[in-house]
Amino acid sequence: EPEVTQTPSHQVTQMGQEVILRCVPISNHLYFYWYRQILGQKVEFLVSFYNNEISEKSEIFDDQFSVERPDGSNFTLKIRSTKLEDSAMYFCASSEENQGDTSTDTQYFGPGTRLTVL
Amino acid sequence: AQTVTQSQPEMSVQEAETVTLSCTYDTSESDYYLFWYKQPPSRQMILVIRQEAYKQQNATENRFSVNFQKAAKSFSLKISDSQLGDAAMYFCAYRSNVRDDKIIFGKGTRLHILP
C-alpha cells in the first residue's frame, strides 16, 4: 500500500541553524500539508500546498518557514533559523485530487520527523 | 472558527471490554468530515475511521464504530473487544468540505488497555 515517507526520522540541531525536513507524498496525490505537534500538545496545521504554491498557512508559519516541491516527488519544509520552541514532531500529509464537486479525499500522514533544537 | 473538544484526557479499559471516547465540535458549516486518528507510542498518525457529515449512517471499521449526532455536534468513537494494541493517543479531527482544507485536531485522549 502506498504511503507517505519522511526523512530524517529524528533531527537534532543547534538554535539558529537551518533545517530542511523532507517528505515524499503518495505518488498520485496533488495536495500537500505540514503539521506539527509539540510534545504533549495537539497537532497543529502549518501550511497547505497545491499546484506549486501555498494554499493556506497558519499564524505559526511565519517568515522563518518555507515550503518547496523541488522535483516531482519531494516536498520540503525549511526552517531558516531554528528556535528552541520549534522543537516538535513535524508531520507531512498528502491527499489526492477530489472527485467532482465533493471533496472525498483523505489526508494520509507520514511517520513524522522529530526535531530537537538545542 | 471551527473547534474540536475532547473532554477526556485519559481513559482506561479492561482488555476485551468496550470503551467510548467522546468528542464534540463546533462549526457553522453543514458539510464536513470528521475523523478519528490513532497515535501509538511511535507517534505516527493512523486514520482509524472517517464520517461524512451528509451521511446519516454511522461509520464502522471492524471493531471501531462512531456515534455521529449532527444536531448535537457530537462524534464519539466506540472500540469493541479492546486489545492491547489499541493503547494509544486518539485524536478527534474535523475538516470542512473544501478542497485541500486543513484538518483541525482535538487535544486527544490517551487510552490505556488493562490486561
PDB file of C-alpha atoms in Angstrom:
ATOM      1  CA  GLU A   1       0.000   0.000   0.000  1.00  0.00           C
ATOM      2  CA  PRO A   2       1.448   3.406  -0.922  1.00  0.00           C
ATOM      3  CA  GLU A   3       2.481   5.584   1.991  1.00  0.00           C
ATOM      4  CA  VAL A   4       3.908   8.974   2.812  1.00  0.00           C
ATOM      5  CA  THR A   5       7.542   8.845   3.871  1.00  0.00           C
ATOM      6  CA  GLN A   6       9.566  11.407   5.801  1.00  0.00           C
ATOM      7  CA  THR A   7      13.272  11.868   6.397  1.00  0.00           C
ATOM      8  CA  PRO A   8      15.035  12.099   8.711  1.00  0.00           C
ATOM      9  CA  SER A   9      13.119  10.412  11.488  1.00  0.00           C
ATOM     10  CA  HIS A  10      14.973  12.490  14.062  1.00  0.00           C
ATOM     11  CA  GLN A  11      16.902  15.722  13.551  1.00  0.00           C
ATOM     12  CA  VAL A  12      18.938  17.442  16.218  1.00  0.00           C
ATOM     13  CA  THR A  13      20.144  20.968  15.528  1.00  0.00           C
ATOM     14  CA  GLN A  14      21.564  23.979  17.272  1.00  0.00           C
ATOM     15  CA  MET A  15      19.459  27.070  17.781  1.00  0.00           C
ATOM     16  CA  GLY A  16      19.853  29.454  14.855  1.00  0.00           C
ATOM     17  CA  GLN A  17      20.693  26.735  12.357  1.00  0.00           C
ATOM     18  CA  GLU A  18      18.684  25.983   9.241  1.00  0.00           C
ATOM     19  CA  VAL A  19      16.938  22.653   8.866  1.00  0.00           C
ATOM     20  CA  ILE A  20      15.173  21.030   5.956  1.00  0.00           C
ATOM     21  CA  LEU A  21      12.620  18.333   6.592  1.00  0.00           C
ATOM     22  CA  ARG A  22      11.818  16.104   3.677  1.00  0.00           C
ATOM     23  CA  CYS A  23       8.676  14.302   2.656  1.00  0.00           C
ATOM     24  CA  VAL A  24       7.762  12.054  -0.227  1.00  0.00           C
ATOM     25  CA  PRO A  25       3.979  12.153  -0.659  1.00  0.00           C
ATOM     26  CA  ILE A  26       1.963   9.376  -2.220  1.00  0.00           C
ATOM     27  CA  SER A  27       2.703   9.471  -5.934  1.00  0.00           C
ATOM     28  CA  ASN A  28      -0.688  10.419  -7.401  1.00  0.00           C
ATOM     29  CA  HIS A  29      -1.501  12.950  -4.702  1.00  0.00           C
ATOM     30  CA  LEU A  30      -1.692  16.629  -5.516  1.00  0.00           C
ATOM     31  CA  TYR A  31      -2.309  18.313  -2.164  1.00  0.00           C
ATOM     32  CA  PHE A  32       0.392  18.518   0.460  1.00  0.00           C
ATOM     33  CA  TYR A  33       0.419  19.641   4.060  1.00  0.00           C
ATOM     34  CA  TRP A  34       2.699  20.163   7.015  1.00  0.00           C
ATOM     35  CA  TYR A  35       1.519  19.880  10.600  1.00  0.00           C
ATOM     36  CA  ARG A  36       3.440  19.988  13.830  1.00  0.00           C
ATOM     37  CA  GLN A  37       2.914  18.580  17.296  1.00  0.00           C
ATOM     38  CA  ILE A  38       4.777  19.975  20.260  1.00  0.00           C
ATOM     39  CA  LEU A  39       5.294  17.241  22.842  1.00  0.00           C
ATOM     40  CA  GLY A  40       2.146  16.661  24.850  1.00  0.00           C
ATOM     41  CA  GLN A  41       0.054  19.018  22.763  1.00  0.00           C
ATOM     42  CA  LYS A  42      -2.345  18.689  19.881  1.00  0.00           C
ATOM     43  CA  VAL A  43      -1.453  18.534  16.235  1.00  0.00           C
ATOM     44  CA  GLU A  44      -1.470  21.976  14.592  1.00  0.00           C
ATOM     45  CA  PHE A  45      -1.745  22.901  10.940  1.00  0.00           C
ATOM     46  CA  LEU A  46       1.183  24.783   9.422  1.00  0.00           C
ATOM     47  CA  VAL A  47       0.664  25.030   5.674  1.00  0.00           C
ATOM     48  CA  SER A  48      -1.060  23.515   2.662  1.00  0.00           C
ATOM     49  CA  PHE A  49       0.379  23.436  -0.831  1.00  0.00           C
ATOM     50  CA  TYR A  50      -1.165  22.829  -4.240  1.00  0.00           C
ATOM     51  CA  ASN A  51      -0.086  23.464  -7.792  1.00  0.00           C
ATOM     52  CA  ASN A  52       3.309  24.699  -6.664  1.00  0.00           C
ATOM     53  CA  GLU A  53       2.022  27.366  -4.363  1.00  0.00           C
ATOM     54  CA  ILE A  54       0.851  27.784  -0.814  1.00  0.00           C
ATOM     55  CA  SER A  55      -2.932  27.431  -0.471  1.00  0.00           C
ATOM     56  CA  GLU A  56      -3.187  28.369   3.179  1.00  0.00           C
ATOM     57  CA  LYS A  57      -0.856  28.953   6.084  1.00  0.00           C
ATOM     58  CA  SER A  58      -1.373  29.327   9.793  1.00  0.00           C
ATOM     59  CA  GLU A  59      -0.098  32.025  12.127  1.00  0.00           C
ATOM     60  CA  ILE A  60       2.690  29.649  13.142  1.00  0.00           C
ATOM     61  CA  PHE A  61       4.036  29.640   9.592  1.00  0.00           C
ATOM     62  CA  ASP A  62       5.968  32.886   9.732  1.00  0.00           C
ATOM     63  CA  ASP A  63       8.840  34.141   7.592  1.00  0.00           C
ATOM     64  CA  GLN A  64      11.196  31.588   9.141  1.00  0.00           C
ATOM     65  CA  PHE A  65       9.311  28.801   7.402  1.00  0.00           C
ATOM     66  CA  SER A  66       9.156  27.944   3.736  1.00  0.00           C
ATOM     67  CA  VAL A  67       7.966  25.009   1.667  1.00  0.00           C
ATOM     68  CA  GLU A  68       9.042  23.761  -1.687  1.00  0.00           C
ATOM     69  CA  ARG A  69       8.414  20.985  -4.126  1.00  0.00           C
ATOM     70  CA  PRO A  70      11.820  20.909  -5.797  1.00  0.00           C
ATOM     71  CA  ASP A  71      11.045  17.969  -8.060  1.00  0.00           C
ATOM     72  CA  GLY A  72       8.196  15.649  -8.896  1.00  0.00           C
ATOM     73  CA  SER A  73       8.432  13.635  -5.713  1.00  0.00           C
ATOM     74  CA  ASN A  74       9.797  15.594  -2.751  1.00  0.00           C
ATOM     75  CA  PHE A  75       8.016  18.149  -0.588  1.00  0.00           C
ATOM     76  CA  THR A  76      10.206  20.028   1.864  1.00  0.00           C
ATOM     77  CA  LEU A  77       9.768  22.231   4.891  1.00  0.00           C
ATOM     78  CA  LYS A  78      12.633  24.605   5.656  1.00  0.00           C
ATOM     79  CA  ILE A  79      13.112  26.426   8.920  1.00  0.00           C
ATOM     80  CA  ARG A  80      15.663  29.175   8.320  1.00  0.00           C
ATOM     81  CA  SER A  81      16.824  29.946  11.835  1.00  0.00           C
ATOM     82  CA  THR A  82      15.551  27.448  14.351  1.00  0.00           C
ATOM     83  CA  LYS A  83      14.366  28.441  17.795  1.00  0.00           C
ATOM     84  CA  LEU A  84      14.010  26.322  20.902  1.00  0.00           C
ATOM     85  CA  GLU A  85      10.230  26.444  20.536  1.00  0.00           C
ATOM     86  CA  ASP A  86      10.472  24.833  17.104  1.00  0.00           C
ATOM     87  CA  SER A  87      11.224  21.532  18.827  1.00  0.00           C
ATOM     88  CA  ALA A  88       8.320  19.318  17.854  1.00  0.00           C
ATOM     89  CA  MET A  89       7.186  16.412  15.743  1.00  0.00           C
ATOM     90  CA  TYR A  90       6.579  17.530  12.170  1.00  0.00           C
ATOM     91  CA  PHE A  91       4.111  15.584  10.072  1.00  0.00           C
ATOM     92  CA  CYS A  92       3.741  15.698   6.343  1.00  0.00           C
ATOM     93  CA  ALA A  93       0.425  14.679   4.795  1.00  0.00           C
ATOM     94  CA  SER A  94      -0.908  14.341   1.292  1.00  0.00           C
ATOM     95  CA  SER A  95      -4.255  13.814  -0.389  1.00  0.00           C
ATOM     96  CA  GLU A  96      -5.392  13.110  -3.917  1.00  0.00           C
ATOM     97  CA  GLU A  97      -7.454  15.397  -6.060  1.00  0.00           C
ATOM     98  CA  ASN A  98     -11.092  15.444  -5.116  1.00  0.00           C
ATOM     99  CA  GLN A  99     -13.584  13.852  -7.461  1.00  0.00           C
ATOM    100  CA  GLY A 100     -16.243  16.122  -8.854  1.00  0.00           C
ATOM    101  CA  ASP A 101     -17.807  18.650  -6.525  1.00  0.00           C
ATOM    102  CA  THR A 102     -17.465  16.593  -3.406  1.00  0.00           C
ATOM    103  CA  SER A 103     -14.165  16.525  -1.624  1.00  0.00           C
ATOM    104  CA  THR A 104     -13.750  12.907  -0.679  1.00  0.00           C
ATOM    105  CA  ASP A 105     -10.031  12.940  -0.224  1.00  0.00           C
ATOM    106  CA  THR A 106      -8.416  11.738   2.956  1.00  0.00           C
ATOM    107  CA  GLN A 107      -5.150  13.137   4.213  1.00  0.00           C
ATOM    108  CA  TYR A 108      -2.567  10.430   4.745  1.00  0.00           C
ATOM    109  CA  PHE A 109       0.133  11.206   7.245  1.00  0.00           C
ATOM    110  CA  GLY A 110       3.790  10.301   7.193  1.00  0.00           C
ATOM    111  CA  PRO A 111       5.562   8.879  10.249  1.00  0.00           C
ATOM    112  CA  GLY A 112       6.861  12.290  11.283  1.00  0.00           C
ATOM    113  CA  THR A 113      10.235  13.898  11.881  1.00  0.00           C
ATOM    114  CA  ARG A 114      11.149  14.629  15.463  1.00  0.00           C
ATOM    115  CA  LEU A 115      13.021  17.956  15.521  1.00  0.00           C
ATOM    116  CA  THR A 116      15.062  18.781  18.590  1.00  0.00           C
ATOM    117  CA  VAL A 117      16.540  22.269  18.835  1.00  0.00           C
ATOM    118  CA  LEU A 118      19.313  22.687  21.422  1.00  0.00           C
TER     119      LEU A 118
ATOM    120  CA  ALA B   1     -13.752  29.221  13.540  1.00  0.00           C
ATOM    121  CA  GLN B   2     -14.158  25.506  13.938  1.00  0.00           C
ATOM    122  CA  THR B   3     -13.109  23.831  17.168  1.00  0.00           C
ATOM    123  CA  VAL B   4     -12.807  20.240  18.340  1.00  0.00           C
ATOM    124  CA  THR B   5     -13.079  19.331  22.011  1.00  0.00           C
ATOM    125  CA  GLN B   6     -12.101  16.096  23.682  1.00  0.00           C
ATOM    126  CA  SER B   7     -13.022  16.294  27.339  1.00  0.00           C
ATOM    127  CA  GLN B   8     -11.353  13.057  28.446  1.00  0.00           C
ATOM    128  CA  PRO B   9      -7.558  13.468  28.669  1.00  0.00           C
ATOM    129  CA  GLU B  10      -7.138   9.802  29.686  1.00  0.00           C
ATOM    130  CA  MET B  11      -9.230   6.670  29.813  1.00  0.00           C
ATOM    131  CA  SER B  12      -8.650   3.055  30.780  1.00  0.00           C
ATOM    132  CA  VAL B  13     -10.446  -0.084  29.721  1.00  0.00           C
ATOM    133  CA  GLN B  14     -10.048  -3.743  30.503  1.00  0.00           C
ATOM    134  CA  GLU B  15      -8.854  -5.903  27.651  1.00  0.00           C
ATOM    135  CA  ALA B  16     -11.800  -7.372  25.674  1.00  0.00           C
ATOM    136  CA  GLU B  17     -14.182  -4.740  27.031  1.00  0.00           C
ATOM    137  CA  THR B  18     -15.795  -1.862  25.155  1.00  0.00           C
ATOM    138  CA  VAL B  19     -14.841   1.786  25.556  1.00  0.00           C
ATOM    139  CA  THR B  20     -16.263   5.004  24.164  1.00  0.00           C
ATOM    140  CA  LEU B  21     -14.212   8.139  23.574  1.00  0.00           C
ATOM    141  CA  SER B  22     -16.085  11.420  23.422  1.00  0.00           C
ATOM    142  CA  CYS B  23     -15.700  14.313  21.024  1.00  0.00           C
ATOM    143  CA  THR B  24     -17.694  17.449  20.375  1.00  0.00           C
ATOM    144  CA  TYR B  25     -17.077  20.051  17.735  1.00  0.00           C
ATOM    145  CA  ASP B  26     -18.315  23.446  16.778  1.00  0.00           C
ATOM    146  CA  THR B  27     -18.925  24.649  13.254  1.00  0.00           C
ATOM    147  CA  SER B  28     -21.357  26.755  11.290  1.00  0.00           C
ATOM    148  CA  GLU B  29     -20.845  24.645   8.197  1.00  0.00           C
ATOM    149  CA  SER B  30     -23.271  21.960   7.100  1.00  0.00           C
ATOM    150  CA  ASP B  31     -20.921  19.837   5.033  1.00  0.00           C
ATOM    151  CA  TYR B  32     -17.744  18.500   6.555  1.00  0.00           C
ATOM    152  CA  TYR B  33     -15.794  15.411   7.534  1.00  0.00           C
ATOM    153  CA  LEU B  34     -14.958  14.008  10.934  1.00  0.00           C
ATOM    154  CA  PHE B  35     -12.113  11.657  11.727  1.00  0.00           C
ATOM    155  CA  TRP B  36     -10.562   9.660  14.493  1.00  0.00           C
ATOM    156  CA  TYR B  37      -6.796   9.265  14.286  1.00  0.00           C
ATOM    157  CA  LYS B  38      -4.735   6.914  16.435  1.00  0.00           C
ATOM    158  CA  GLN B  39      -1.231   7.851  17.543  1.00  0.00           C
ATOM    159  CA  PRO B  40       0.691   4.940  19.124  1.00  0.00           C
ATOM    160  CA  PRO B  41       3.967   5.463  21.016  1.00  0.00           C
ATOM    161  CA  SER B  42       5.779   5.587  17.663  1.00  0.00           C
ATOM    162  CA  ARG B  43       3.855   8.898  17.190  1.00  0.00           C
ATOM    163  CA  GLN B  44       2.721   8.037  13.684  1.00  0.00           C
ATOM    164  CA  MET B  45      -0.785   9.314  12.857  1.00  0.00           C
ATOM    165  CA  ILE B  46      -3.025   6.482  11.701  1.00  0.00           C
ATOM    166  CA  LEU B  47      -6.518   7.067  10.357  1.00  0.00           C
ATOM    167  CA  VAL B  48      -8.985   4.906  12.272  1.00  0.00           C
ATOM    168  CA  ILE B  49     -12.331   5.962  10.871  1.00  0.00           C
ATOM    169  CA  ARG B  50     -13.973   8.719   8.830  1.00  0.00           C
ATOM    170  CA  GLN B  51     -17.506  10.076   8.760  1.00  0.00           C
ATOM    171  CA  GLU B  52     -19.057  12.296   6.110  1.00  0.00           C
ATOM    172  CA  ALA B  53     -21.494  14.761   7.665  1.00  0.00           C
ATOM    173  CA  TYR B  54     -24.051  14.308   4.907  1.00  0.00           C
ATOM    174  CA  LYS B  55     -24.358  10.605   5.724  1.00  0.00           C
ATOM    175  CA  GLN B  56     -26.805   9.659   8.450  1.00  0.00           C
ATOM    176  CA  GLN B  57     -25.404   6.170   8.821  1.00  0.00           C
ATOM    177  CA  ASN B  58     -22.653   5.839  11.383  1.00  0.00           C
ATOM    178  CA  ALA B  59     -19.307   4.679  10.017  1.00  0.00           C
ATOM    179  CA  THR B  60     -17.856   1.364  11.152  1.00  0.00           C
ATOM    180  CA  GLU B  61     -14.454  -0.247  10.643  1.00  0.00           C
ATOM    181  CA  ASN B  62     -14.213  -3.692  12.184  1.00  0.00           C
ATOM    182  CA  ARG B  63     -14.095  -3.170  15.975  1.00  0.00           C
ATOM    183  CA  PHE B  64     -14.330   0.618  15.624  1.00  0.00           C
ATOM    184  CA  SER B  65     -17.589   2.484  15.199  1.00  0.00           C
ATOM    185  CA  VAL B  66     -18.796   6.012  15.695  1.00  0.00           C
ATOM    186  CA  ASN B  67     -21.912   7.617  17.063  1.00  0.00           C
ATOM    187  CA  PHE B  68     -22.411  10.719  14.949  1.00  0.00           C
ATOM    188  CA  GLN B  69     -25.018  13.136  16.265  1.00  0.00           C
ATOM    189  CA  LYS B  70     -25.014  16.051  13.825  1.00  0.00           C
ATOM    190  CA  ALA B  71     -27.546  18.217  15.657  1.00  0.00           C
ATOM    191  CA  ALA B  72     -25.665  17.817  18.916  1.00  0.00           C
ATOM    192  CA  LYS B  73     -22.287  18.169  17.136  1.00  0.00           C
ATOM    193  CA  SER B  74     -21.077  15.042  18.819  1.00  0.00           C
ATOM    194  CA  PHE B  75     -18.813  12.368  17.361  1.00  0.00           C
ATOM    195  CA  SER B  76     -17.851   9.563  19.732  1.00  0.00           C
ATOM    196  CA  LEU B  77     -15.676   6.553  18.986  1.00  0.00           C
ATOM    197  CA  LYS B  78     -16.557   3.124  20.284  1.00  0.00           C
ATOM    198  CA  ILE B  79     -13.894   0.438  20.444  1.00  0.00           C
ATOM    199  CA  SER B  80     -15.260  -3.056  20.951  1.00  0.00           C
ATOM    200  CA  ASP B  81     -13.281  -6.034  22.223  1.00  0.00           C
ATOM    201  CA  SER B  82     -10.371  -3.785  23.224  1.00  0.00           C
ATOM    202  CA  GLN B  83      -6.924  -5.175  22.514  1.00  0.00           C
ATOM    203  CA  LEU B  84      -3.528  -4.293  23.964  1.00  0.00           C
ATOM    204  CA  GLY B  85      -2.559  -2.868  20.580  1.00  0.00           C
ATOM    205  CA  ASP B  86      -5.327  -0.294  20.882  1.00  0.00           C
ATOM    206  CA  ALA B  87      -3.372   1.545  23.555  1.00  0.00           C
ATOM    207  CA  ALA B  88      -2.573   4.918  22.045  1.00  0.00           C
ATOM    208  CA  MET B  89      -3.483   8.571  21.898  1.00  0.00           C
ATOM    209  CA  TYR B  90      -6.715   9.113  19.976  1.00  0.00           C
ATOM    210  CA  PHE B  91      -7.403  12.386  18.218  1.00  0.00           C
ATOM    211  CA  CYS B  92     -10.785  13.525  17.020  1.00  0.00           C
ATOM    212  CA  ALA B  93     -10.493  15.758  13.976  1.00  0.00           C
ATOM    213  CA  TYR B  94     -12.607  17.964  11.701  1.00  0.00           C
ATOM    214  CA  ARG B  95     -12.228  19.051   8.140  1.00  0.00           C
ATOM    215  CA  SER B  96     -14.614  21.180   6.145  1.00  0.00           C
ATOM    216  CA  ASN B  97     -15.721  20.075   2.696  1.00  0.00           C
ATOM    217  CA  VAL B  98     -13.464  22.499   0.905  1.00  0.00           C
ATOM    218  CA  ARG B  99     -10.771  21.363  -1.453  1.00  0.00           C
ATOM    219  CA  ASP B 100      -7.443  20.930   0.352  1.00  0.00           C
ATOM    220  CA  ASP B 101      -8.718  22.372   3.597  1.00  0.00           C
ATOM    221  CA  LYS B 102      -6.739  21.741   6.764  1.00  0.00           C
ATOM    222  CA  ILE B 103      -7.583  19.264   9.483  1.00  0.00           C
ATOM    223  CA  ILE B 104      -8.389  20.638  12.927  1.00  0.00           C
ATOM    224  CA  PHE B 105      -7.493  18.309  15.761  1.00  0.00           C
ATOM    225  CA  GLY B 106      -8.713  17.954  19.313  1.00  0.00           C
ATOM    226  CA  LYS B 107      -6.248  17.675  22.178  1.00  0.00           C
ATOM    227  CA  GLY B 108      -6.511  13.904  22.280  1.00  0.00           C
ATOM    228  CA  THR B 109      -7.496  11.146  24.690  1.00  0.00           C
ATOM    229  CA  ARG B 110      -4.866   8.733  25.919  1.00  0.00           C
ATOM    230  CA  LEU B 111      -6.325   5.241  26.061  1.00  0.00           C
ATOM    231  CA  HIS B 112      -4.811   2.620  28.372  1.00  0.00           C
ATOM    232  CA  ILE B 113      -5.678  -1.039  27.950  1.00  0.00           C
ATOM    233  CA  LEU B 114      -5.536  -3.049  31.175  1.00  0.00           C
ATOM    234  CA  PRO B 115      -4.586  -6.716  30.764  1.00  0.00           C
TER     235      PRO B 115
END
